[in-house]
mmCIF file of C-alpha atoms in Angstrom:
data_model
loop_
_atom_site.group_PDB
_atom_site.id
_atom_site.type_symbol
_atom_site.label_atom_id
_atom_site.label_comp_id
_atom_site.label_asym_id
_atom_site.label_seq_id
_atom_site.Cartn_x
_atom_site.Cartn_y
_atom_site.Cartn_z
ATOM 1 C CA MET A 22 104.738 -77.208 92.548
ATOM 2 C CA ALA A 23 103.672 -80.767 91.982
ATOM 3 C CA VAL A 24 104.129 -83.361 94.682
ATOM 4 C CA SER A 25 106.586 -86.089 93.726
ATOM 5 C CA SER A 26 107.384 -89.566 94.984
ATOM 6 C CA PRO A 27 110.639 -90.423 96.802
ATOM 7 C CA GLY A 28 113.476 -91.216 94.441
ATOM 8 C CA GLU A 29 111.726 -89.575 91.496
ATOM 9 C CA HIS A 30 111.424 -85.945 92.565
ATOM 10 C CA ARG A 31 113.128 -83.546 90.142
ATOM 11 C CA PRO A 32 115.186 -86.080 88.186
ATOM 12 C CA GLN A 33 118.622 -85.121 86.917
ATOM 13 C CA MET A 34 119.544 -85.375 83.270
ATOM 14 C CA PRO A 35 122.623 -87.364 82.221
ATOM 15 C CA SER A 36 125.834 -85.385 82.428
ATOM 16 C CA ALA A 37 126.643 -86.341 78.832
ATOM 17 C CA GLN A 38 124.441 -83.473 77.627
ATOM 18 C CA ARG A 39 126.795 -80.516 77.312
ATOM 19 C CA THR A 40 126.385 -77.045 75.944
ATOM 20 C CA PRO A 41 129.480 -74.853 75.518
ATOM 21 C CA ALA A 42 128.869 -71.287 76.619
ATOM 22 C CA SER A 43 130.472 -68.382 78.401
ATOM 23 C CA PHE A 44 128.828 -65.645 80.412
ATOM 24 C CA LYS A 45 129.406 -62.679 82.697
ATOM 25 C CA ALA A 46 127.581 -61.756 85.882
ATOM 26 C CA ALA A 47 127.644 -58.984 88.456
ATOM 27 C CA SER A 48 129.065 -59.421 91.954
ATOM 28 C CA ASP A 49 130.424 -57.279 94.752
ATOM 29 C CA GLY A 50 132.090 -59.937 96.884
ATOM 30 C CA SER A 51 131.035 -62.665 99.263
ATOM 31 C CA SER A 52 127.424 -63.744 98.930
ATOM 32 C CA ARG A 53 127.205 -64.180 102.701
ATOM 33 C CA GLU A 54 127.714 -60.435 103.182
ATOM 34 C CA VAL A 55 125.439 -59.015 100.497
ATOM 35 C CA ASN A 56 122.459 -61.361 100.159
ATOM 36 C CA ALA A 57 120.132 -59.174 102.191
ATOM 37 C CA GLU A 58 120.623 -56.241 99.834
ATOM 38 C CA ARG A 59 120.676 -58.023 96.488
ATOM 39 C CA SER A 60 117.779 -57.449 94.115
ATOM 40 C CA VAL A 61 116.857 -59.221 90.889
ATOM 41 C CA GLN A 62 118.926 -57.631 88.137
ATOM 42 C CA LYS A 63 118.044 -57.193 84.509
ATOM 43 C CA ALA A 64 120.136 -59.280 82.170
ATOM 44 C CA GLU A 65 120.272 -60.522 78.630
ATOM 45 C CA VAL A 66 121.556 -63.578 76.841
ATOM 46 C CA VAL A 67 123.441 -62.808 73.643
ATOM 47 C CA CYS A 68 125.271 -64.839 71.046
ATOM 48 C CA ARG A 69 129.001 -64.327 71.454
ATOM 49 C CA SER A 70 129.415 -64.516 67.691
ATOM 50 C CA CYS A 71 126.590 -62.513 66.099
ATOM 51 C CA THR A 72 125.448 -60.576 69.240
ATOM 52 C CA LYS A 73 121.760 -61.297 68.660
ATOM 53 C CA ALA A 74 119.580 -61.633 71.751
ATOM 54 C CA LEU A 75 118.147 -65.057 72.484
ATOM 55 C CA SER A 76 116.925 -67.286 75.307
ATOM 56 C CA LEU A 77 119.327 -69.252 77.475
ATOM 57 C CA CYS A 78 116.893 -72.136 77.070
ATOM 58 C CA ALA A 79 117.755 -72.241 73.352
ATOM 59 C CA ARG A 80 121.396 -72.907 74.249
ATOM 60 C CA VAL A 81 122.382 -72.635 70.529
ATOM 61 C CA CYS A 82 121.987 -69.485 68.462
ATOM 62 C CA PRO A 83 119.361 -70.103 65.729
ATOM 63 C CA TRP A 84 121.056 -67.513 63.496
ATOM 64 C CA CYS A 85 124.711 -68.580 63.504
ATOM 65 C CA GLU A 86 124.481 -71.917 65.380
ATOM 66 C CA CYS A 87 127.060 -70.825 67.966
ATOM 67 C CA ALA A 88 126.696 -71.315 71.702
ATOM 68 C CA PRO A 89 125.295 -68.196 73.429
ATOM 69 C CA SER A 90 127.141 -65.965 75.873
ATOM 70 C CA PHE A 91 125.253 -65.180 79.086
ATOM 71 C CA SER A 92 125.860 -61.579 80.164
ATOM 72 C CA LEU A 93 124.885 -59.550 83.221
ATOM 73 C CA SER A 94 126.117 -56.053 83.979
ATOM 74 C CA GLY A 95 129.310 -55.927 86.013
ATOM 75 C CA ASN A 96 132.728 -57.526 85.990
ATOM 76 C CA PHE A 97 132.193 -60.953 87.551
ATOM 77 C CA ASN A 98 133.191 -63.462 84.881
ATOM 78 C CA LEU A 99 131.829 -66.964 84.440
ATOM 79 C CA LYS A 100 133.217 -68.854 81.496
ATOM 80 C CA GLY A 101 133.551 -72.364 80.181
ATOM 81 C CA ALA A 102 131.248 -75.203 79.213
ATOM 82 C CA LEU A 103 127.738 -75.262 80.646
ATOM 83 C CA ARG A 104 126.578 -78.767 81.481
ATOM 84 C CA VAL A 105 122.851 -79.514 81.643
ATOM 85 C CA LEU A 106 122.038 -81.013 85.055
ATOM 86 C CA HIS A 107 118.273 -80.955 84.544
ATOM 87 C CA ASP A 108 116.132 -80.167 81.493
ATOM 88 C CA GLY A 109 112.407 -79.719 82.039
ATOM 89 C CA ARG A 110 111.502 -79.070 78.425
ATOM 90 C CA HIS A 111 108.376 -80.753 77.095
ATOM 91 C CA GLY A 112 107.791 -82.164 73.636
ATOM 92 C CA GLY A 113 111.199 -81.159 72.321
ATOM 93 C CA GLY A 114 110.281 -77.471 72.219
ATOM 94 C CA ASP A 115 112.135 -74.483 73.565
ATOM 95 C CA ALA A 116 110.107 -74.153 76.775
ATOM 96 C CA CYS A 117 112.208 -75.249 79.727
ATOM 97 C CA ASN A 118 113.073 -75.325 83.359
ATOM 98 C CA LEU A 119 116.836 -75.683 83.119
ATOM 99 C CA VAL A 120 119.518 -76.329 85.697
ATOM 100 C CA LEU A 121 122.996 -75.684 84.281
ATOM 101 C CA LEU A 122 126.522 -76.042 85.624
ATOM 102 C CA GLY A 123 128.896 -73.137 84.975
ATOM 103 C CA HIS A 124 132.301 -71.962 86.182
ATOM 104 C CA ASN A 125 133.350 -68.720 87.870
ATOM 105 C CA MET A 126 136.814 -68.053 86.444
ATOM 106 C CA ASP A 127 137.572 -65.122 88.778
ATOM 107 C CA ARG A 128 137.212 -67.224 91.914
ATOM 108 C CA ASP A 129 137.718 -70.663 90.298
ATOM 109 C CA GLN A 130 134.271 -71.652 91.538
ATOM 110 C CA ARG A 131 131.669 -73.849 89.916
ATOM 111 C CA VAL A 132 128.103 -72.541 90.046
ATOM 112 C CA VAL A 133 124.610 -73.781 89.299
ATOM 113 C CA VAL A 134 122.303 -71.680 87.118
ATOM 114 C CA LYS A 135 118.549 -72.306 87.300
ATOM 115 C CA ALA A 136 116.350 -70.820 84.572
ATOM 116 C CA ALA A 137 112.576 -70.634 84.138
ATOM 117 C CA ARG A 138 110.957 -69.158 81.016
ATOM 118 C CA LEU A 139 108.690 -66.169 81.601
ATOM 119 C CA ASP A 140 106.224 -67.146 78.877
ATOM 120 C CA GLU A 141 105.912 -70.854 79.585
ATOM 121 C CA ASP A 142 104.562 -71.724 83.051
ATOM 122 C CA PRO A 143 103.323 -68.820 85.234
ATOM 123 C CA GLU A 144 103.328 -71.045 88.322
ATOM 124 C CA GLU A 145 106.943 -72.084 87.762
ATOM 125 C CA VAL A 146 108.003 -68.471 87.235
ATOM 126 C CA ALA A 147 106.152 -67.334 90.362
ATOM 127 C CA THR A 148 107.789 -70.137 92.349
ATOM 128 C CA MET A 149 111.230 -69.108 91.097
ATOM 129 C CA LYS A 150 110.645 -65.473 92.051
ATOM 130 C CA GLU A 151 109.432 -66.495 95.507
ATOM 131 C CA GLU A 152 112.464 -68.744 95.867
ATOM 132 C CA ILE A 153 114.707 -65.783 95.053
ATOM 133 C CA GLN A 154 113.011 -63.574 97.634
ATOM 134 C CA ILE A 155 113.455 -66.268 100.286
ATOM 135 C CA GLN A 156 117.013 -67.209 99.405
ATOM 136 C CA ARG A 157 118.309 -63.655 99.142
ATOM 137 C CA GLN A 158 117.690 -63.321 102.904
ATOM 138 C CA LEU A 159 119.963 -66.233 103.783
ATOM 139 C CA ALA A 160 123.429 -65.847 105.295
ATOM 140 C CA HIS A 161 124.214 -69.081 107.143
ATOM 141 C CA ASP A 162 126.837 -71.780 106.627
ATOM 142 C CA ASN A 163 124.194 -74.534 106.607
ATOM 143 C CA THR A 164 122.004 -73.024 103.880
ATOM 144 C CA VAL A 165 122.842 -72.722 100.182
ATOM 145 C CA PRO A 166 123.572 -69.048 99.437
ATOM 146 C CA LEU A 167 122.174 -67.092 96.516
ATOM 147 C CA LEU A 168 124.961 -65.609 94.419
ATOM 148 C CA TYR A 169 122.896 -63.840 91.751
ATOM 149 C CA ALA A 170 119.348 -63.410 90.586
ATOM 150 C CA ALA A 171 118.484 -61.921 87.208
ATOM 151 C CA GLU A 172 115.594 -61.548 84.822
ATOM 152 C CA THR A 173 116.157 -61.569 81.063
ATOM 153 C CA PRO A 174 113.487 -60.677 78.512
ATOM 154 C CA SER A 175 112.615 -64.374 78.341
ATOM 155 C CA GLU A 176 113.505 -66.041 81.669
ATOM 156 C CA VAL A 177 114.254 -65.727 85.368
ATOM 157 C CA LEU A 178 117.707 -66.908 86.443
ATOM 158 C CA LEU A 179 119.022 -67.942 89.829
ATOM 159 C CA VAL A 180 122.733 -68.651 90.460
ATOM 160 C CA MET A 181 124.146 -70.610 93.416
ATOM 161 C CA PRO A 182 127.435 -72.314 94.319
ATOM 162 C CA PHE A 183 127.817 -75.880 93.079
ATOM 163 C CA ALA A 184 128.001 -78.492 95.860
ATOM 164 C CA ALA A 185 130.924 -80.713 94.878
ATOM 165 C CA GLY A 186 129.768 -83.492 97.211
ATOM 166 C CA GLY A 187 126.393 -83.782 95.497
ATOM 167 C CA ASP A 188 123.229 -84.313 97.522
ATOM 168 C CA LEU A 189 122.585 -86.695 100.399
ATOM 169 C CA HIS A 190 120.257 -88.889 98.332
ATOM 170 C CA ALA A 191 122.940 -89.589 95.732
ATOM 171 C CA ALA A 192 125.665 -90.013 98.343
ATOM 172 C CA MET A 193 123.694 -92.577 100.343
ATOM 173 C CA GLY A 194 122.520 -94.684 97.426
ATOM 174 C CA PRO A 195 119.329 -96.779 97.439
ATOM 175 C CA ARG A 196 119.911 -98.703 100.692
ATOM 176 C CA GLY A 197 122.756 -96.829 102.373
ATOM 177 C CA MET A 198 122.881 -96.248 106.105
ATOM 178 C CA LEU A 199 124.900 -93.963 108.373
ATOM 179 C CA SER A 200 126.630 -94.854 111.603
ATOM 180 C CA GLU A 201 124.901 -93.288 114.576
ATOM 181 C CA PHE A 202 127.959 -91.137 115.194
ATOM 182 C CA GLN A 203 127.815 -89.596 111.718
ATOM 183 C CA ALA A 204 124.022 -89.258 111.900
ATOM 184 C CA VAL A 205 124.481 -87.184 115.050
ATOM 185 C CA ARG A 206 126.855 -84.860 113.223
ATOM 186 C CA LEU A 207 124.593 -84.642 110.171
ATOM 187 C CA SER A 208 121.620 -83.800 112.391
ATOM 188 C CA GLY A 209 123.603 -81.199 114.287
ATOM 189 C CA GLN A 210 124.392 -79.281 111.123
ATOM 190 C CA LEU A 211 120.865 -79.580 109.723
ATOM 191 C CA LEU A 212 119.425 -78.313 112.993
ATOM 192 C CA GLU A 213 121.709 -75.282 112.885
ATOM 193 C CA GLY A 214 120.321 -74.439 109.458
ATOM 194 C CA LEU A 215 116.724 -75.094 110.475
ATOM 195 C CA ARG A 216 117.031 -73.114 113.702
ATOM 196 C CA TYR A 217 118.347 -70.177 111.675
ATOM 197 C CA LEU A 218 115.454 -70.392 109.227
ATOM 198 C CA HIS A 219 112.798 -70.948 111.891
ATOM 199 C CA GLU A 220 113.907 -68.685 114.718
ATOM 200 C CA ASP A 221 115.797 -65.873 112.995
ATOM 201 C CA LEU A 222 113.835 -65.544 109.746
ATOM 202 C CA TYR A 223 110.471 -67.245 110.495
ATOM 203 C CA ILE A 224 110.890 -69.289 107.330
ATOM 204 C CA LEU A 225 109.841 -72.905 106.868
ATOM 205 C CA HIS A 226 111.670 -74.860 104.196
ATOM 206 C CA GLY A 227 108.701 -77.016 103.226
ATOM 207 C CA ASP A 228 110.613 -79.741 101.359
ATOM 208 C CA VAL A 229 113.341 -81.107 103.624
ATOM 209 C CA LYS A 230 114.548 -84.397 102.153
ATOM 210 C CA PRO A 231 117.855 -86.015 101.112
ATOM 211 C CA ARG A 232 117.721 -84.574 97.573
ATOM 212 C CA ASN A 233 117.623 -81.050 99.032
ATOM 213 C CA ILE A 234 120.517 -81.601 101.454
ATOM 214 C CA PHE A 235 123.776 -80.690 99.731
ATOM 215 C CA LEU A 236 127.269 -81.788 100.724
ATOM 216 C CA VAL A 237 130.187 -79.382 100.541
ATOM 217 C CA PRO A 238 133.682 -80.855 101.053
ATOM 218 C CA ALA A 239 135.631 -78.706 103.514
ATOM 219 C CA GLY A 240 138.984 -79.934 104.748
ATOM 220 C CA SER A 241 138.717 -83.401 106.274
ATOM 221 C CA GLY A 242 134.919 -83.505 106.367
ATOM 222 C CA LEU A 243 131.620 -82.423 104.874
ATOM 223 C CA VAL A 244 129.511 -79.335 105.473
ATOM 224 C CA VAL A 245 125.775 -79.803 105.047
ATOM 225 C CA GLN A 246 123.634 -77.143 103.369
ATOM 226 C CA LEU A 247 119.867 -77.004 102.955
ATOM 227 C CA GLY A 248 118.907 -75.956 99.434
ATOM 228 C CA ASP A 249 116.028 -75.730 96.959
ATOM 229 C CA PHE A 250 113.730 -73.174 98.567
ATOM 230 C CA GLY A 251 110.998 -73.447 95.938
ATOM 231 C CA LEU A 252 108.409 -74.491 98.548
ATOM 232 C CA ALA A 253 109.721 -72.312 101.388
ATOM 233 C CA ARG A 254 107.292 -69.922 103.044
ATOM 234 C CA GLU A 255 107.555 -67.057 105.491
ATOM 235 C CA CYS A 256 105.458 -67.740 108.579
ATOM 236 C CA PRO A 257 103.489 -65.087 110.463
ATOM 237 C CA ARG A 258 105.613 -63.633 113.262
ATOM 238 C CA LYS A 259 102.912 -63.922 115.901
ATOM 239 C CA ALA A 260 101.169 -66.921 117.449
ATOM 240 C CA PRO A 261 100.189 -69.448 116.253
ATOM 241 C CA PHE A 262 102.857 -68.876 113.511
ATOM 242 C CA LEU A 263 100.882 -70.922 110.978
ATOM 243 C CA CYS A 264 100.775 -70.669 107.173
ATOM 244 C CA ARG A 265 97.451 -71.174 105.443
ATOM 245 C CA PHE A 266 97.010 -74.549 103.758
ATOM 246 C CA THR A 267 96.785 -74.022 99.986
ATOM 247 C CA GLY A 268 97.203 -77.594 98.763
ATOM 248 C CA LEU A 269 99.493 -80.569 99.209
ATOM 249 C CA GLN A 270 103.070 -79.361 98.836
ATOM 250 C CA GLY A 271 106.222 -81.310 99.533
ATOM 251 C CA SER A 272 107.421 -84.820 98.781
ATOM 252 C CA HIS A 273 105.624 -88.061 99.590
ATOM 253 C CA GLY A 274 107.134 -89.772 102.584
ATOM 254 C CA TYR A 275 108.291 -86.521 104.186
ATOM 255 C CA MET A 276 105.026 -84.611 104.589
ATOM 256 C CA ALA A 277 103.818 -84.033 108.154
ATOM 257 C CA PRO A 278 100.383 -85.209 109.356
ATOM 258 C CA GLU A 279 98.987 -81.667 109.400
ATOM 259 C CA ILE A 280 99.747 -81.206 105.694
ATOM 260 C CA LEU A 281 98.189 -84.537 104.744
ATOM 261 C CA ALA A 282 95.149 -83.567 106.858
ATOM 262 C CA GLU A 283 94.937 -80.317 104.839
ATOM 263 C CA GLN A 284 95.367 -78.157 107.923
ATOM 264 C CA ASP A 285 97.261 -74.909 108.344
ATOM 265 C CA TYR A 286 100.862 -75.660 109.236
ATOM 266 C CA GLY A 287 104.060 -74.117 110.543
ATOM 267 C CA ARG A 288 107.763 -74.666 110.981
ATOM 268 C CA GLN A 289 107.270 -78.048 112.668
ATOM 269 C CA VAL A 290 106.718 -79.691 109.277
ATOM 270 C CA ASP A 291 110.474 -79.418 108.729
ATOM 271 C CA MET A 292 111.194 -81.238 111.986
ATOM 272 C CA PHE A 293 108.892 -84.083 110.969
ATOM 273 C CA ALA A 294 110.774 -84.440 107.674
ATOM 274 C CA LEU A 295 114.090 -84.442 109.536
ATOM 275 C CA GLY A 296 112.776 -87.212 111.786
ATOM 276 C CA VAL A 297 111.903 -89.329 108.736
ATOM 277 C CA ILE A 298 115.390 -88.808 107.277
ATOM 278 C CA ILE A 299 117.274 -89.713 110.450
ATOM 279 C CA PHE A 300 115.056 -92.723 111.226
ATOM 280 C CA THR A 301 115.677 -94.110 107.741
ATOM 281 C CA LEU A 302 119.419 -93.447 107.740
ATOM 282 C CA ILE A 303 120.194 -95.154 111.050
ATOM 283 C CA ALA A 304 117.587 -97.937 111.001
ATOM 284 C CA GLY A 305 117.727 -98.859 107.324
ATOM 285 C CA TYR A 306 113.963 -98.749 106.759
ATOM 286 C CA GLU A 307 111.303 -96.037 106.543
ATOM 287 C CA PRO A 308 109.265 -95.197 109.654
ATOM 288 C CA PHE A 309 105.869 -95.361 107.919
ATOM 289 C CA TYR A 310 104.428 -97.763 105.375
ATOM 290 C CA PRO A 311 102.810 -96.705 103.221
ATOM 291 C CA PRO A 312 104.485 -93.279 103.514
ATOM 292 C CA SER A 313 101.134 -91.546 104.005
ATOM 293 C CA ASN A 314 100.405 -93.654 107.124
ATOM 294 C CA VAL A 315 102.012 -91.016 109.332
ATOM 295 C CA ARG A 316 99.601 -91.428 112.245
ATOM 296 C CA ALA A 317 100.560 -95.049 112.823
ATOM 297 C CA PRO A 318 102.718 -95.909 115.867
ATOM 298 C CA LEU A 319 106.420 -96.137 115.169
ATOM 299 C CA GLU A 320 107.823 -99.663 115.007
ATOM 300 C CA PHE A 321 111.349 -100.176 116.319
ATOM 301 C CA ASP A 322 112.467 -103.528 114.931
ATOM 302 C CA PRO A 323 114.932 -105.031 117.446
ATOM 303 C CA PRO A 324 117.558 -106.152 114.892
ATOM 304 C CA SER A 325 117.849 -102.565 113.638
ATOM 305 C CA TRP A 326 117.505 -100.659 116.906
ATOM 306 C CA GLU A 327 119.215 -102.821 119.527
ATOM 307 C CA PRO A 328 122.718 -101.717 118.366
ATOM 308 C CA LEU A 329 121.634 -98.063 118.593
ATOM 309 C CA SER A 330 121.393 -95.844 121.654
ATOM 310 C CA LYS A 331 118.123 -95.269 123.451
ATOM 311 C CA GLU A 332 118.640 -91.550 122.824
ATOM 312 C CA SER A 333 118.408 -92.115 119.067
ATOM 313 C CA ALA A 334 114.982 -93.718 119.406
ATOM 314 C CA ALA A 335 113.884 -90.880 121.678
ATOM 315 C CA PHE A 336 115.063 -88.274 119.157
ATOM 316 C CA VAL A 337 113.129 -89.687 116.209
ATOM 317 C CA THR A 338 110.086 -90.347 118.401
ATOM 318 C CA ASP A 339 110.042 -86.719 119.540
ATOM 319 C CA SER A 340 110.600 -85.465 115.983
ATOM 320 C CA LEU A 341 107.780 -87.606 114.533
ATOM 321 C CA ARG A 342 105.020 -86.715 116.989
ATOM 322 C CA VAL A 343 101.645 -86.621 115.248
ATOM 323 C CA GLU A 344 100.643 -83.370 116.946
ATOM 324 C CA ALA A 345 102.838 -80.516 115.766
ATOM 325 C CA GLU A 346 102.813 -78.756 119.140
ATOM 326 C CA GLU A 347 104.249 -81.898 120.784
ATOM 327 C CA ARG A 348 107.046 -82.234 118.248
ATOM 328 C CA LEU A 349 110.619 -81.146 118.917
ATOM 329 C CA THR A 350 111.391 -77.633 117.755
ATOM 330 C CA SER A 351 114.615 -76.986 115.859
ATOM 331 C CA SER A 352 115.878 -74.920 118.784
ATOM 332 C CA ALA A 353 115.085 -77.523 121.458
ATOM 333 C CA ALA A 354 116.401 -80.373 119.290
ATOM 334 C CA ARG A 355 119.891 -78.855 119.280
ATOM 335 C CA ASN A 356 120.071 -79.576 123.022
ATOM 336 C CA HIS A 357 118.598 -83.084 122.827
ATOM 337 C CA ALA A 358 120.605 -85.768 124.645
ATOM 338 C CA TRP A 359 121.191 -87.617 121.370
ATOM 339 C CA LEU A 360 122.955 -84.601 119.844
ATOM 340 C CA GLN A 361 125.450 -84.632 122.715
ATOM 341 C CA ARG A 362 126.796 -88.069 121.757
ATOM 342 C CA GLU A 363 130.375 -87.844 120.527
ATOM 343 C CA ASP A 364 131.708 -91.384 120.871
ATOM 344 C CA PRO A 365 134.380 -91.915 118.187
ATOM 345 C CA THR A 366 134.033 -95.698 118.456
ATOM 346 C CA GLU A 367 130.672 -95.418 116.749
ATOM 347 C CA SER A 368 132.386 -94.289 113.548
ATOM 348 C CA VAL A 369 133.870 -97.740 113.049
ATOM 349 C CA SER A 370 132.698 -99.153 109.720
ATOM 350 C CA GLN A 371 129.861 -101.664 109.785
ATOM 351 C CA PRO A 372 128.171 -103.498 106.891
ATOM 352 C CA GLY A 373 125.761 -101.190 105.089
ATOM 353 C CA HIS A 374 127.262 -97.976 106.450
ATOM 354 C CA VAL A 375 128.158 -95.372 103.836
ATOM 355 C CA GLN A 376 131.530 -93.816 104.560
ATOM 356 C CA LEU A 377 130.661 -90.143 104.906
ATOM 357 C CA LYS A 378 132.405 -87.929 107.436
ATOM 358 C CA PHE A 379 130.572 -84.830 108.638
ATOM 359 C CA HIS A 380 132.012 -81.951 110.623
ATOM 360 C CA ARG A 381 130.667 -81.151 114.046
ATOM 361 C CA ALA A 382 128.285 -78.209 113.798
ATOM 362 C CA ALA A 383 130.618 -76.145 115.982
ATOM 363 C CA ASP A 384 133.510 -76.702 113.544
ATOM 364 C CA VAL A 385 131.729 -75.783 110.306
ATOM 365 C CA GLN A 386 132.648 -72.109 110.188
ATOM 366 C CA GLN A 387 136.350 -72.797 110.727
ATOM 367 C CA ALA A 388 136.363 -75.636 108.170
ATOM 368 C CA LEU A 389 134.819 -73.403 105.507
ATOM 369 C CA ALA A 390 137.172 -70.539 106.322
ATOM 370 C CA GLU A 391 140.241 -72.779 106.000
ATOM 371 C CA THR A 392 138.952 -74.181 102.706
ATOM 372 C CA THR A 393 138.444 -70.655 101.363
ATOM 373 C CA ARG A 394 142.003 -69.662 102.286
ATOM 374 C CA THR A 395 143.462 -72.643 100.448
#
């Protein structure tokens, strides 16, 4: 997948583009209980009016000009208008990499449908299939679950829950900052997700950044979920746990020194990206300029850092170590002194702080359970 610049990676299309459609999909209950056993199903897209088979990428039947009905085997019903969130078509043709918004009527749940054409871009299709194989293993509150995966005669489809809070990039805006208190809570949740990926599954995410951090409203706060596993890789389960370098992959500004040096790399690349995110959110400026200058010493400008705790500076310093083996691990970071800070006075609004309220990592499961019951 191509490397993209911050703020321009995988742009979203305007929500004004709408395509009415209805579809059915198979399900046997909670995604958190069945992901490990789910395989890619065969499916077809048919016109609800004339029943002719067609591609979901067409979005309008060329025979009767009606919106198509998306159908998988089973009795899990998704109906209503599909809104185009992203359209990767080129030159106005039918080839596409679509991201659509649908609605699960049975559970009153909005979902996101990603589609890649089988005959258009072999690399994109391979990436989607790898993403499915990674995501179908996941069963953690701080990772986006896979609901369905299907292959039609013309495309590969991936279905996930829709995050009503959007992503962290959109929520923060161009110059938004977080209070240190909320940054602690955000980090705590992200580290739970990363520890699960790294320690339980030996998976590195490979593209940790605000656009891939999704916000799920749950009760009085937000649950954070890591998503978009298109660059995720399974690491070898024996030392030195490194994946072979096959080219620059990730997003500019978040890539670790070992990737930019074209070296083999492991799970620590995710911790470096997390360090960049937290540094930027609490200080209001990026740790490296230009973004590729990742071996330069960190600069802690007094006006930005004097109001913050010394533990915050220690956390980002330890996360942004040039040498991967000296960097904080996701497991060790959960016990860092900075993550133990729970001073409510720090949540008081200050100029430039975006008003987001995150749950403590320990409260996430209960918050989601209560939201499900209501």
